[in-house]
Amino acid sequence: MLARHVARWARCQHPSIFRSNSLPLPQGKAKASNYLRSHRYTTASPPAEQTAIPQSPISKLAVIIDELDRIAPSFKIKPDQITILKSPDEFYETLKAKISKARHRIYLSTLYVGKTEHDLAKLNVIRDALRANKTLKVSFLTDALRGTREDPQPSCATLLGTLLAEFGPERVEVAMFHTPNLTGIRKAILPKRINEGWGLQHMKLYGVDDELIMSGANLSNDYFTNRQDRYHVFSSQEIADYFKRIHDAVCSISFQLLPDDRHPGGFVLEWPQCRSCPSPLNDSTRYRTYATKLLDPLIQPSTAPIAPQSPSDTTIYPLLQFTPLLKPRDTSTELPTLRAILRSLSFPALTNSHWTFTAGYFNMTPEIRTLLLATSPSSATVLAASPWANGFYGSPGVSGLLPAAYTLLARRFLDAVAAAGLGSRLALKEWRRGTVGEPGGWTYHAKGLWVTLPGEKEKGPSVSLVGSSNYTKRSYALDLEANCLVVTRDPGLMRRLGEEERWLQEWAKAVGRDDYMVTERRVGLHVRIAMAIVTLVGGAL
């Protein structure tokens, strides 16, 4: 919406628990540029007027977002309707306060809910709210594979089943999404945890009444205490209603959790008889067809006429990545939007922009790497977790090799930065706050993008992307993701986005190629083999 009017102005200006009742990276700046010219995208064609260099910030912003109204729906809000939280404890306290005061609805989409004593205590916040307000309804959407990983030992499903047992399905819904990618013999033979490599419900949507917290954090104790993420609170009924429709749609094509004392874990996952949609385990083809008809209309932009508005308005673009469900044509909106933004940063009008890109796991797709390296920033930062702040640090089995694998990928990235001639302008930083598993040790899980227009570094970003995506192969081929793109010209919001961009780097330091040559950072053959194995069994990196 904003993009269309700004553009006009600029020109004038996730076996028994289931029960069914029915591209290589181009080297060098020139090759990256050639890649951009030759690679075709369906949603990000350069605007015809790119040869004319716009001078005003509004017209430069139009160059970035000119395509967005044709890719995704949008919502106009006031800048003070966005609150940016800083820490895990602030995230928890905010969510707790909102749940305690909930009037009519709570909906929580997450990968999983923690199962420890600390998590159980925190779940009591929801239990107390349900007891205090007899009209309150709560809906959970989690992943079926991740949420039952520990079964028949206590799991996320076990924990949520206690709420169902107390309040009944009329007031509490627990839906568990199962990917249609994992069926038949493959599902029967693959061990737990490894099977999660075929796709998960990864959205993080925390809605209470008319507010939404968009984040990359799950609902477990570490995300409330010592696992750094991002958290944007949108106080908008329109946005909360929109994502409730997304949440409800995915719930309607997910298994329903029911308490069942006959099962060792205390629950079953049931596919209701009344559904016209088949279970993904019974007929994945028909399941996808149904899912596509259900979801595609929800994620596309409105065809209704757009009322005129000021170029200075703040606009929110909901971006969804539902690739495993949308067939035969993937109409997801996150990846096309990210492509459009990054491509625009290579245009003459946006030379000398400043940007920061971050993900907890250093495994961005080759395409995204290429697009980042094709920009011409005044300065830029790629922020990632150091091995000692990686959630897989010290893990048993193949997953314990992942921090070293990410180190290898980071080293290769720095080689590409140098080949592109960006060594003096693009910094790779590693975030570390103590060591995982030791007292005071934190992990890093934040992800996002901030873009500041040329000459406005002191003012702050006009564009920021926040949500669940890690910008990896699995994000764009296997998982369900939800994000929001914030576009603004409001000075106060730009300043607050800039503060967020900076405080996330308070525990980070720049690293160079020499840093990866020290003994403790060298990557052995076993890590390279593990990378190949993980890729072979589902691309779970």
Coordinates of C-alpha atoms in Angstrom, one line a residue:
M1 CA 0.0 0.0 0.0
L2 CA 2.6 2.5 1.1
A3 CA 4.9 1.3 -1.8
R4 CA 2.3 2.1 -4.4
H5 CA 1.6 5.6 -3.2
V6 CA 5.2 6.4 -2.5
A7 CA 6.1 5.2 -6.0
R8 CA 3.4 7.5 -7.5
W9 CA 4.5 10.4 -5.3
A10 CA 8.2 9.9 -6.3
R11 CA 7.4 9.9 -9.9
C12 CA 5.4 13.1 -9.7
Q13 CA 7.6 11.8 -6.4
H14 CA 6.1 -30.4 11.2
P15 CA 3.9 -43.8 15.2
S16 CA 1.3 -44.7 17.2
I17 CA 0.3 -41.4 18.6
F18 CA -1.2 -40.5 15.2
R19 CA -4.8 -41.6 14.7
S20 CA -6.5 -40.9 11.5
N21 CA -10.2 -41.3 11.3
S22 CA -10.6 -40.6 7.7
L23 CA 22.9 -22.2 -7.0
P24 CA 26.9 -22.0 -6.5
L25 CA 28.1 -18.6 -5.3
P26 CA 29.6 -16.4 -8.0
Q27 CA 33.0 -15.0 -7.1
G28 CA 33.8 -11.3 -7.5
K29 CA 31.7 -8.2 -7.9
A30 CA 31.5 -8.4 -11.7
K31 CA 30.2 -12.0 -11.6
A32 CA 27.7 -11.2 -8.9
S33 CA 26.4 -8.4 -11.0
N34 CA 26.2 -10.6 -14.1
Y35 CA 24.2 -13.1 -12.0
L36 CA 21.7 -10.4 -11.1
R37 CA 21.3 -9.3 -14.7
S38 CA 20.8 -12.9 -16.0
H39 CA 18.8 -14.4 -13.1
R40 CA 15.1 -14.0 -13.6
Y41 CA 12.7 -13.3 -10.8
T42 CA 8.9 -13.1 -11.1
T43 CA 8.3 -10.4 -8.6
A44 CA 11.3 -8.1 -8.6
S45 CA 11.9 -6.5 -11.9
P46 CA 13.8 -3.3 -11.7
P47 CA 11.6 -0.2 -12.0
A48 CA 11.8 1.5 -15.4
E49 CA 13.0 4.7 -13.8
Q50 CA 16.1 3.3 -12.1
T51 CA 18.4 5.1 -14.5
A52 CA 17.2 8.4 -13.1
I53 CA 18.7 8.9 -9.7
P54 CA 16.1 10.1 -7.2
Q55 CA 17.3 12.7 -4.7
S56 CA 14.7 12.7 -1.9
P57 CA 14.6 10.0 0.8
I58 CA 11.0 9.3 -0.2
S59 CA 11.9 8.6 -3.8
K60 CA 14.8 6.4 -2.7
L61 CA 12.5 4.5 -0.4
A62 CA 10.2 3.9 -3.4
V63 CA 13.1 2.3 -5.2
I64 CA 13.3 -0.3 -2.4
I65 CA 9.6 -1.1 -2.0
D66 CA 8.1 -0.3 -5.4
E67 CA 7.1 -4.0 -5.9
L68 CA 5.8 -4.7 -2.4
D69 CA 2.1 -3.9 -3.0
R70 CA 2.0 -6.5 -5.8
I71 CA 3.6 -9.2 -3.5
A72 CA 1.9 -9.0 -0.1
P73 CA -1.0 -7.4 1.8
S74 CA -0.2 -4.4 4.0
F75 CA -1.5 -2.5 6.9
K76 CA -1.1 1.2 7.8
I77 CA -0.4 1.9 11.4
K78 CA 0.9 4.6 13.6
P79 CA 4.5 4.4 14.7
D80 CA 3.6 4.3 18.4
Q81 CA 1.7 1.1 17.7
I82 CA 5.0 -0.7 17.5
T83 CA 7.0 -1.6 20.7
I84 CA 10.5 -3.1 20.3
L85 CA 11.5 -5.3 23.2
K86 CA 15.2 -5.8 24.0
S87 CA 15.7 -8.9 26.1
P88 CA 14.4 -12.4 26.8
D89 CA 13.1 -11.4 30.2
E90 CA 11.4 -8.4 28.8
F91 CA 9.8 -10.7 26.2
Y92 CA 8.5 -13.0 29.0
E93 CA 7.3 -10.3 31.3
T94 CA 5.5 -8.6 28.4
L95 CA 3.8 -11.8 27.2
K96 CA 2.9 -12.7 30.8
A97 CA 1.3 -9.4 31.5
K98 CA -0.7 -9.5 28.3
I99 CA -1.9 -13.1 28.9
S100 CA -2.9 -12.2 32.5
K101 CA -5.1 -9.4 31.2
A102 CA -6.5 -11.3 28.2
R103 CA -10.2 -10.6 27.6
H104 CA -11.3 -13.0 24.9
R105 CA -8.5 -14.7 22.9
I106 CA -5.0 -16.0 23.0
Y107 CA -3.4 -17.6 20.1
L108 CA 0.2 -18.9 20.2
S109 CA 2.0 -20.3 17.1
T110 CA 5.4 -21.7 18.0
L111 CA 7.7 -24.6 17.1
Y112 CA 7.3 -26.1 20.6
V113 CA 6.5 -25.3 24.2
G114 CA 9.2 -26.3 26.8
K115 CA 8.6 -29.2 29.1
T116 CA 10.8 -28.4 32.2
E117 CA 9.6 -27.5 35.6
H118 CA 10.4 -23.9 34.8
D119 CA 8.2 -24.1 31.6
L120 CA 5.4 -25.7 33.6
A121 CA 5.4 -22.9 36.0
K122 CA 5.3 -20.4 33.2
L123 CA 2.4 -22.3 31.6
N124 CA 0.4 -21.6 34.8
V125 CA 0.1 -18.0 33.6
I126 CA -2.2 -19.3 30.9
R127 CA -4.0 -21.6 33.4
D128 CA -4.6 -18.8 35.8
A129 CA -6.0 -16.6 33.0
L130 CA -8.4 -19.3 31.9
R131 CA -9.6 -19.8 35.5
A132 CA -10.1 -16.1 36.0
N133 CA -11.9 -15.4 32.8
K134 CA -14.6 -18.1 31.8
T135 CA -15.0 -16.6 28.3
L136 CA -11.3 -16.7 27.4
K137 CA -10.3 -19.2 24.7
V138 CA -6.7 -20.3 24.0
S139 CA -5.3 -21.9 20.8
F140 CA -1.9 -23.4 20.4
L141 CA -0.2 -24.3 17.1
T142 CA 3.0 -26.3 17.4
D143 CA 4.9 -28.8 15.3
A144 CA 3.9 -32.5 15.5
L145 CA 7.4 -33.8 15.1
R146 CA 9.2 -31.4 17.4
G147 CA 6.4 -31.3 19.9
T148 CA 6.4 -35.1 20.4
R149 CA 10.1 -35.8 20.0
E150 CA 10.5 -37.0 23.6
D151 CA 7.4 -39.2 23.6
P152 CA 6.6 -41.4 25.6
Q153 CA 8.6 -39.4 28.0
P154 CA 7.2 -35.9 28.9
S155 CA 7.0 -33.7 25.9
C156 CA 5.5 -30.4 24.7
A157 CA 2.3 -32.4 23.8
T158 CA 2.2 -33.9 27.3
L159 CA 2.4 -30.5 28.9
L160 CA -0.3 -28.9 26.7
G161 CA -2.5 -31.9 27.2
T162 CA -2.9 -30.9 30.9
L163 CA -4.6 -27.7 29.8
L164 CA -6.9 -29.6 27.5
A165 CA -7.8 -32.1 30.3
E166 CA -8.7 -29.3 32.7
F167 CA -10.5 -26.8 30.4
G168 CA -11.8 -29.0 27.6
P169 CA -11.6 -28.5 23.8
E170 CA -14.3 -25.8 23.9
R171 CA -11.8 -23.4 25.5
V172 CA -8.4 -24.9 24.7
E173 CA -7.3 -26.0 21.2
V174 CA -3.9 -27.7 20.6
A175 CA -3.1 -28.2 16.9
M176 CA 0.1 -29.9 15.8
F177 CA 1.2 -29.4 12.2
H178 CA 2.7 -32.4 10.4
T179 CA 4.7 -31.8 7.2
P180 CA 3.4 -33.6 4.1
N181 CA 7.0 -34.2 3.1
L182 CA 7.4 -37.0 5.7
T183 CA 5.1 -40.0 4.9
G184 CA 5.2 -43.7 4.3
I185 CA 8.4 -45.7 4.6
R186 CA 10.5 -42.6 5.1
K187 CA 8.4 -41.6 8.2
A188 CA 8.6 -45.2 9.5
I189 CA 12.3 -45.6 9.3
L190 CA 13.7 -42.2 10.2
P191 CA 14.6 -41.7 13.8
K192 CA 13.2 -38.8 15.8
R193 CA 15.1 -35.5 15.6
I194 CA 16.5 -36.5 12.2
N195 CA 13.0 -36.7 10.8
E196 CA 12.5 -33.0 11.6
G197 CA 14.8 -32.3 8.7
W198 CA 11.9 -32.7 6.4
G199 CA 10.0 -29.7 7.6
L200 CA 8.5 -28.0 10.6
Q201 CA 5.9 -25.5 11.7
H202 CA 8.3 -22.7 12.5
M203 CA 6.1 -19.6 12.8
K204 CA 6.3 -17.6 16.0
L205 CA 3.0 -15.7 16.5
Y206 CA 2.0 -14.6 19.9
G207 CA -1.5 -13.0 19.8
V208 CA -3.4 -11.7 22.8
D209 CA -6.7 -9.9 22.1
D210 CA -5.8 -7.1 19.6
E211 CA -2.0 -7.3 19.9
L212 CA 0.6 -9.5 18.3
I213 CA 4.2 -10.2 19.3
M214 CA 6.2 -11.1 16.2
S215 CA 9.4 -13.0 17.1
G216 CA 11.8 -15.8 16.3
A217 CA 11.6 -17.0 19.9
N218 CA 10.0 -20.3 21.0
L219 CA 8.1 -20.7 24.3
S220 CA 10.6 -22.4 26.6
N221 CA 12.7 -21.3 29.5
D222 CA 15.9 -20.5 27.6
Y223 CA 14.0 -18.1 25.3
F224 CA 12.8 -16.3 28.4
T225 CA 16.2 -16.1 30.1
N226 CA 19.4 -16.4 28.1
R227 CA 18.7 -16.9 24.4
Q228 CA 18.7 -13.6 22.6
D229 CA 16.1 -13.0 19.9
R230 CA 14.0 -10.1 18.5
Y231 CA 10.5 -9.2 19.6
H232 CA 8.2 -6.6 18.0
V233 CA 4.8 -5.9 19.6
F234 CA 2.2 -4.7 17.2
S235 CA -0.8 -3.0 18.9
S236 CA -3.2 -3.3 16.0
Q237 CA -6.5 -5.1 15.8
E238 CA -6.1 -5.4 12.0
I239 CA -2.7 -7.1 12.2
A240 CA -3.7 -9.3 15.2
D241 CA -6.9 -10.4 13.2
Y242 CA -4.9 -11.1 10.1
F243 CA -2.4 -13.4 11.8
K244 CA -5.2 -15.0 13.7
R245 CA -6.7 -16.0 10.3
I246 CA -3.3 -17.4 9.3
H247 CA -3.0 -19.3 12.7
D248 CA -6.6 -20.7 12.4
A249 CA -6.0 -21.8 8.8
V250 CA -2.9 -23.8 9.6
C251 CA -4.7 -25.2 12.7
S252 CA -7.5 -26.4 10.5
I253 CA -5.0 -28.6 8.4
S254 CA -3.1 -29.9 11.5
F255 CA -3.6 -32.8 13.8
Q256 CA -5.6 -32.1 17.0
L257 CA -4.1 -33.2 20.3
L258 CA -6.4 -35.1 22.6
P259 CA -5.7 -36.5 26.2
D260 CA -5.6 -40.3 26.2
D261 CA -4.5 -42.2 29.3
R262 CA -4.3 -45.4 27.2
H263 CA -1.2 -44.1 25.5
P264 CA 2.1 -43.9 27.6
G265 CA 2.5 -40.3 26.7
G266 CA -1.0 -39.4 27.8
F267 CA -2.2 -38.1 24.4
V268 CA -3.0 -39.0 20.8
L269 CA -3.0 -36.8 17.7
E270 CA -6.2 -37.2 15.9
W271 CA -7.4 -36.2 12.4
P272 CA -11.1 -35.2 12.8
Q273 CA -13.6 -37.2 10.7
C274 CA -15.6 -34.1 9.8
R275 CA -12.8 -32.6 7.7
S276 CA -12.9 -32.5 3.9
C277 CA -9.2 -32.2 3.9
P278 CA -7.3 -35.6 4.1
S279 CA -4.5 -36.2 6.6
P280 CA -1.1 -35.4 5.2
L281 CA 0.0 -38.9 6.2
N282 CA -2.8 -40.5 4.1
D283 CA -2.8 -38.4 0.9
S284 CA -0.2 -35.8 0.8
T285 CA -1.2 -34.7 -2.8
R286 CA -4.8 -34.0 -2.0
Y287 CA -3.7 -32.4 1.3
R288 CA -1.5 -29.9 -0.5
T289 CA -4.2 -29.1 -3.0
Y290 CA -6.6 -28.3 -0.2
A291 CA -4.0 -26.3 1.7
T292 CA -3.2 -24.3 -1.4
K293 CA -6.8 -23.3 -1.9
L294 CA -7.1 -22.4 1.8
L295 CA -3.9 -20.4 2.2
D296 CA -3.2 -18.7 -1.1
P297 CA -6.0 -16.2 -0.8
L298 CA -4.9 -15.2 2.7
I299 CA -1.4 -14.3 1.8
Q300 CA -2.0 -12.4 -1.5
P301 CA -2.4 -8.6 -1.6
S302 CA -5.9 -7.1 -1.7
T303 CA -7.3 -6.2 -5.1
A304 CA -9.5 -3.5 -3.6
P305 CA -8.7 0.1 -4.5
I306 CA -6.2 1.7 -2.1
A307 CA -7.1 5.0 -0.5
P308 CA -4.6 7.8 -0.9
Q309 CA -2.2 8.2 2.1
S310 CA 0.8 10.2 3.0
P311 CA 4.3 9.0 1.9
S312 CA 5.4 9.3 5.6
D313 CA 3.0 6.6 6.8
T314 CA 4.3 3.5 8.6
T315 CA 3.3 0.3 6.7
I316 CA 3.5 -3.3 7.8
Y317 CA 3.8 -6.1 5.2
P318 CA 2.9 -9.6 6.6
L319 CA 5.2 -12.0 4.8
L320 CA 4.6 -15.8 4.9
Q321 CA 6.6 -18.7 3.5
F322 CA 4.4 -21.8 3.0
T323 CA 6.4 -23.5 0.3
P324 CA 5.7 -27.1 1.4
L325 CA 2.0 -26.5 1.1
L326 CA 1.6 -24.4 -2.0
K327 CA 1.4 -26.5 -5.1
P328 CA 1.9 -26.4 -8.0
R329 CA 2.9 -22.7 -7.8
D330 CA 4.6 -21.4 -4.8
T331 CA 2.9 -18.0 -4.0
S332 CA 4.8 -17.4 -0.7
T333 CA 5.6 -13.8 -0.1
E334 CA 8.7 -13.7 2.1
L335 CA 11.4 -14.8 -0.3
P336 CA 10.1 -12.6 -3.2
T337 CA 10.1 -9.6 -0.9
L338 CA 13.6 -10.2 0.4
R339 CA 14.8 -10.6 -3.2
A340 CA 13.2 -7.4 -4.2
I341 CA 14.7 -5.4 -1.3
L342 CA 18.2 -6.8 -1.8
R343 CA 18.2 -6.4 -5.5
S344 CA 17.1 -2.8 -5.1
L345 CA 20.2 -2.1 -3.0
S346 CA 22.3 -2.7 -6.2
F347 CA 20.6 0.2 -8.0
P348 CA 22.4 3.5 -8.5
A349 CA 19.8 5.4 -6.4
L350 CA 20.7 3.3 -3.3
T351 CA 24.5 3.3 -3.6
N352 CA 25.9 4.0 -0.2
S353 CA 23.0 2.7 1.8
H354 CA 23.8 1.0 5.1
W355 CA 22.4 -2.4 6.0
T356 CA 22.7 -5.1 8.7
F357 CA 21.7 -8.7 8.1
T358 CA 21.6 -11.2 11.0
A359 CA 20.6 -14.9 11.5
G360 CA 21.4 -17.2 14.4
Y361 CA 22.6 -19.9 12.1
F362 CA 25.1 -18.9 9.5
N363 CA 23.7 -20.7 6.5
M364 CA 22.0 -18.2 4.3
T365 CA 21.1 -19.5 0.8
P366 CA 23.6 -19.0 -2.0
E367 CA 21.1 -16.7 -3.7
I368 CA 20.9 -14.4 -0.7
R369 CA 24.7 -14.3 -0.3
T370 CA 25.0 -13.3 -3.9
L371 CA 22.4 -10.5 -3.6
L372 CA 24.1 -9.2 -0.5
L373 CA 27.5 -9.1 -2.2
A374 CA 26.0 -7.3 -5.2
T375 CA 25.1 -4.3 -3.1
S376 CA 27.3 -1.2 -2.9
P377 CA 26.9 0.0 0.7
S378 CA 28.6 2.7 2.5
S379 CA 28.9 0.2 5.3
A380 CA 27.3 -3.2 6.1
T381 CA 27.3 -5.8 8.8
V382 CA 26.5 -9.5 8.8
L383 CA 25.9 -10.6 12.4
A384 CA 25.9 -14.3 13.4
A385 CA 26.3 -16.5 16.5
S386 CA 29.9 -17.5 17.4
P387 CA 30.3 -21.2 17.9
W388 CA 30.2 -20.6 21.7
A389 CA 26.8 -18.9 21.4
N390 CA 25.3 -21.4 19.0
G391 CA 22.3 -23.5 20.3
F392 CA 23.9 -26.7 19.0
Y393 CA 27.2 -26.1 20.9
G394 CA 28.1 -29.3 22.9
S395 CA 25.1 -31.2 21.5
P396 CA 25.6 -35.0 21.1
G397 CA 25.7 -36.6 17.6
V398 CA 25.8 -34.9 14.3
S399 CA 24.1 -31.7 15.6
G400 CA 27.1 -31.1 17.8
L401 CA 29.2 -30.6 14.6
L402 CA 27.0 -27.8 13.4
P403 CA 28.8 -24.9 15.1
A404 CA 32.0 -25.9 13.3
A405 CA 30.1 -26.3 10.0
Y406 CA 28.8 -22.7 10.4
T407 CA 32.4 -21.6 11.0
L408 CA 33.4 -23.1 7.7
L409 CA 30.5 -21.3 5.9
A410 CA 31.5 -18.0 7.6
R411 CA 35.1 -18.4 6.4
R412 CA 33.9 -19.0 2.9
F413 CA 31.7 -16.0 3.1
L414 CA 34.6 -13.8 4.1
D415 CA 36.5 -15.1 1.1
A416 CA 33.6 -14.1 -1.2
V417 CA 33.5 -10.7 0.5
A418 CA 37.2 -10.1 -0.4
A419 CA 36.7 -11.3 -3.9
A420 CA 33.8 -8.9 -4.4
G421 CA 36.0 -6.0 -3.2
L422 CA 33.8 -5.3 -0.2
G423 CA 36.4 -6.0 2.5
S424 CA 36.6 -2.4 3.7
R425 CA 32.9 -1.9 3.8
L426 CA 31.3 -5.2 4.8
A427 CA 32.0 -6.6 8.3
L428 CA 31.3 -10.1 9.6
K429 CA 30.6 -10.0 13.4
E430 CA 30.2 -12.9 15.8
W431 CA 28.0 -12.6 18.8
R432 CA 29.2 -14.2 22.1
R433 CA 28.0 -13.7 25.7
G434 CA 29.9 -16.3 27.7
T435 CA 29.8 -19.9 26.6
V436 CA 26.7 -22.1 26.1
G437 CA 26.2 -24.6 29.0
E438 CA 28.4 -22.6 31.4
P439 CA 27.1 -20.2 34.1
G440 CA 26.3 -16.9 32.5
G441 CA 26.4 -18.3 29.0
W442 CA 23.9 -17.2 26.4
T443 CA 22.9 -18.3 22.9
Y444 CA 22.1 -16.1 19.9
H445 CA 18.9 -16.7 17.9
A446 CA 18.0 -13.3 16.4
K447 CA 17.3 -12.8 12.7
G448 CA 16.4 -9.9 10.5
L449 CA 17.4 -7.1 8.2
W450 CA 17.7 -3.4 8.6
V451 CA 18.1 -1.0 5.7
T452 CA 19.1 2.7 6.1
L453 CA 18.9 5.0 3.2
P454 CA 22.0 6.8 1.8
G455 CA 23.1 9.7 4.1
E456 CA 20.7 8.7 6.9
K457 CA 22.8 6.5 9.2
E458 CA 22.4 9.0 12.1
K459 CA 18.6 8.9 11.6
G460 CA 18.2 5.0 11.5
P461 CA 16.6 2.4 9.3
S462 CA 13.5 3.0 7.2
V463 CA 13.1 -0.7 6.5
S464 CA 13.3 -3.7 8.9
L465 CA 12.4 -7.4 8.6
V466 CA 11.5 -9.3 11.8
G467 CA 10.1 -12.8 12.3
S468 CA 10.9 -16.6 12.3
S469 CA 12.9 -17.1 9.1
N470 CA 16.6 -18.1 9.2
Y471 CA 17.0 -17.3 5.5
T472 CA 18.2 -20.9 4.8
K473 CA 17.4 -23.6 2.4
R474 CA 14.9 -25.2 4.8
S475 CA 13.3 -21.8 5.5
Y476 CA 12.4 -21.5 1.8
A477 CA 11.7 -25.2 1.0
L478 CA 10.7 -27.1 4.1
D479 CA 9.3 -25.0 7.0
L480 CA 6.4 -22.6 7.6
E481 CA 7.6 -19.1 8.4
A482 CA 6.0 -15.8 9.3
N483 CA 7.5 -12.3 9.3
C484 CA 6.7 -8.7 9.2
L485 CA 8.4 -6.0 7.1
V486 CA 8.3 -2.6 8.7
V487 CA 8.5 0.4 6.3
T488 CA 8.6 3.9 7.8
R489 CA 9.7 7.4 7.5
D490 CA 8.8 8.3 11.1
P491 CA 11.9 9.8 12.8
G492 CA 11.1 8.2 16.2
L493 CA 10.5 4.7 14.8
M494 CA 13.6 5.0 12.7
R495 CA 15.6 5.9 15.7
R496 CA 14.2 3.0 17.7
L497 CA 15.0 0.5 14.9
G498 CA 18.5 1.9 14.8
E499 CA 18.8 1.4 18.6
E500 CA 17.7 -2.2 18.2
E501 CA 20.3 -2.7 15.3
R502 CA 23.0 -1.4 17.6
W503 CA 22.2 -3.1 20.9
L504 CA 22.1 -6.5 19.2
Q505 CA 25.8 -5.9 18.4
E506 CA 26.8 -4.9 21.9
W507 CA 28.1 -8.5 22.5
A508 CA 29.6 -8.9 19.0
K509 CA 33.0 -8.3 17.5
A510 CA 34.3 -8.3 14.0
V511 CA 36.2 -11.3 12.7
G512 CA 38.5 -11.7 9.7
R513 CA 40.0 -14.5 7.7
D514 CA 43.0 -14.7 10.0
D515 CA 40.7 -15.4 13.0
Y516 CA 39.6 -18.7 11.3
M517 CA 43.2 -19.9 10.9
V518 CA 43.8 -20.4 14.7
T519 CA 43.7 -24.0 15.8
E520 CA 40.4 -23.9 17.7
R521 CA 38.6 -22.5 14.7
R522 CA 40.0 -25.0 12.1
V523 CA 37.4 -27.3 10.6
G524 CA 38.2 -31.0 10.2
L525 CA 37.2 -33.5 7.6
H526 CA 34.6 -35.0 9.9
V527 CA 32.7 -31.7 9.9
R528 CA 32.7 -31.6 6.1
I529 CA 31.4 -35.2 6.0
A530 CA 28.7 -34.3 8.6
M531 CA 27.6 -31.4 6.5
A532 CA 27.2 -33.7 3.5
I533 CA 25.2 -36.3 5.6
V534 CA 22.9 -33.7 7.0
T535 CA 22.3 -32.3 3.5
L536 CA 21.6 -35.8 2.2
V537 CA 19.0 -36.6 4.9
G538 CA 17.0 -33.4 4.4
G539 CA 19.0 -30.3 4.4
A540 CA 18.5 -29.7 8.1
L541 CA 21.4 -27.3 8.3

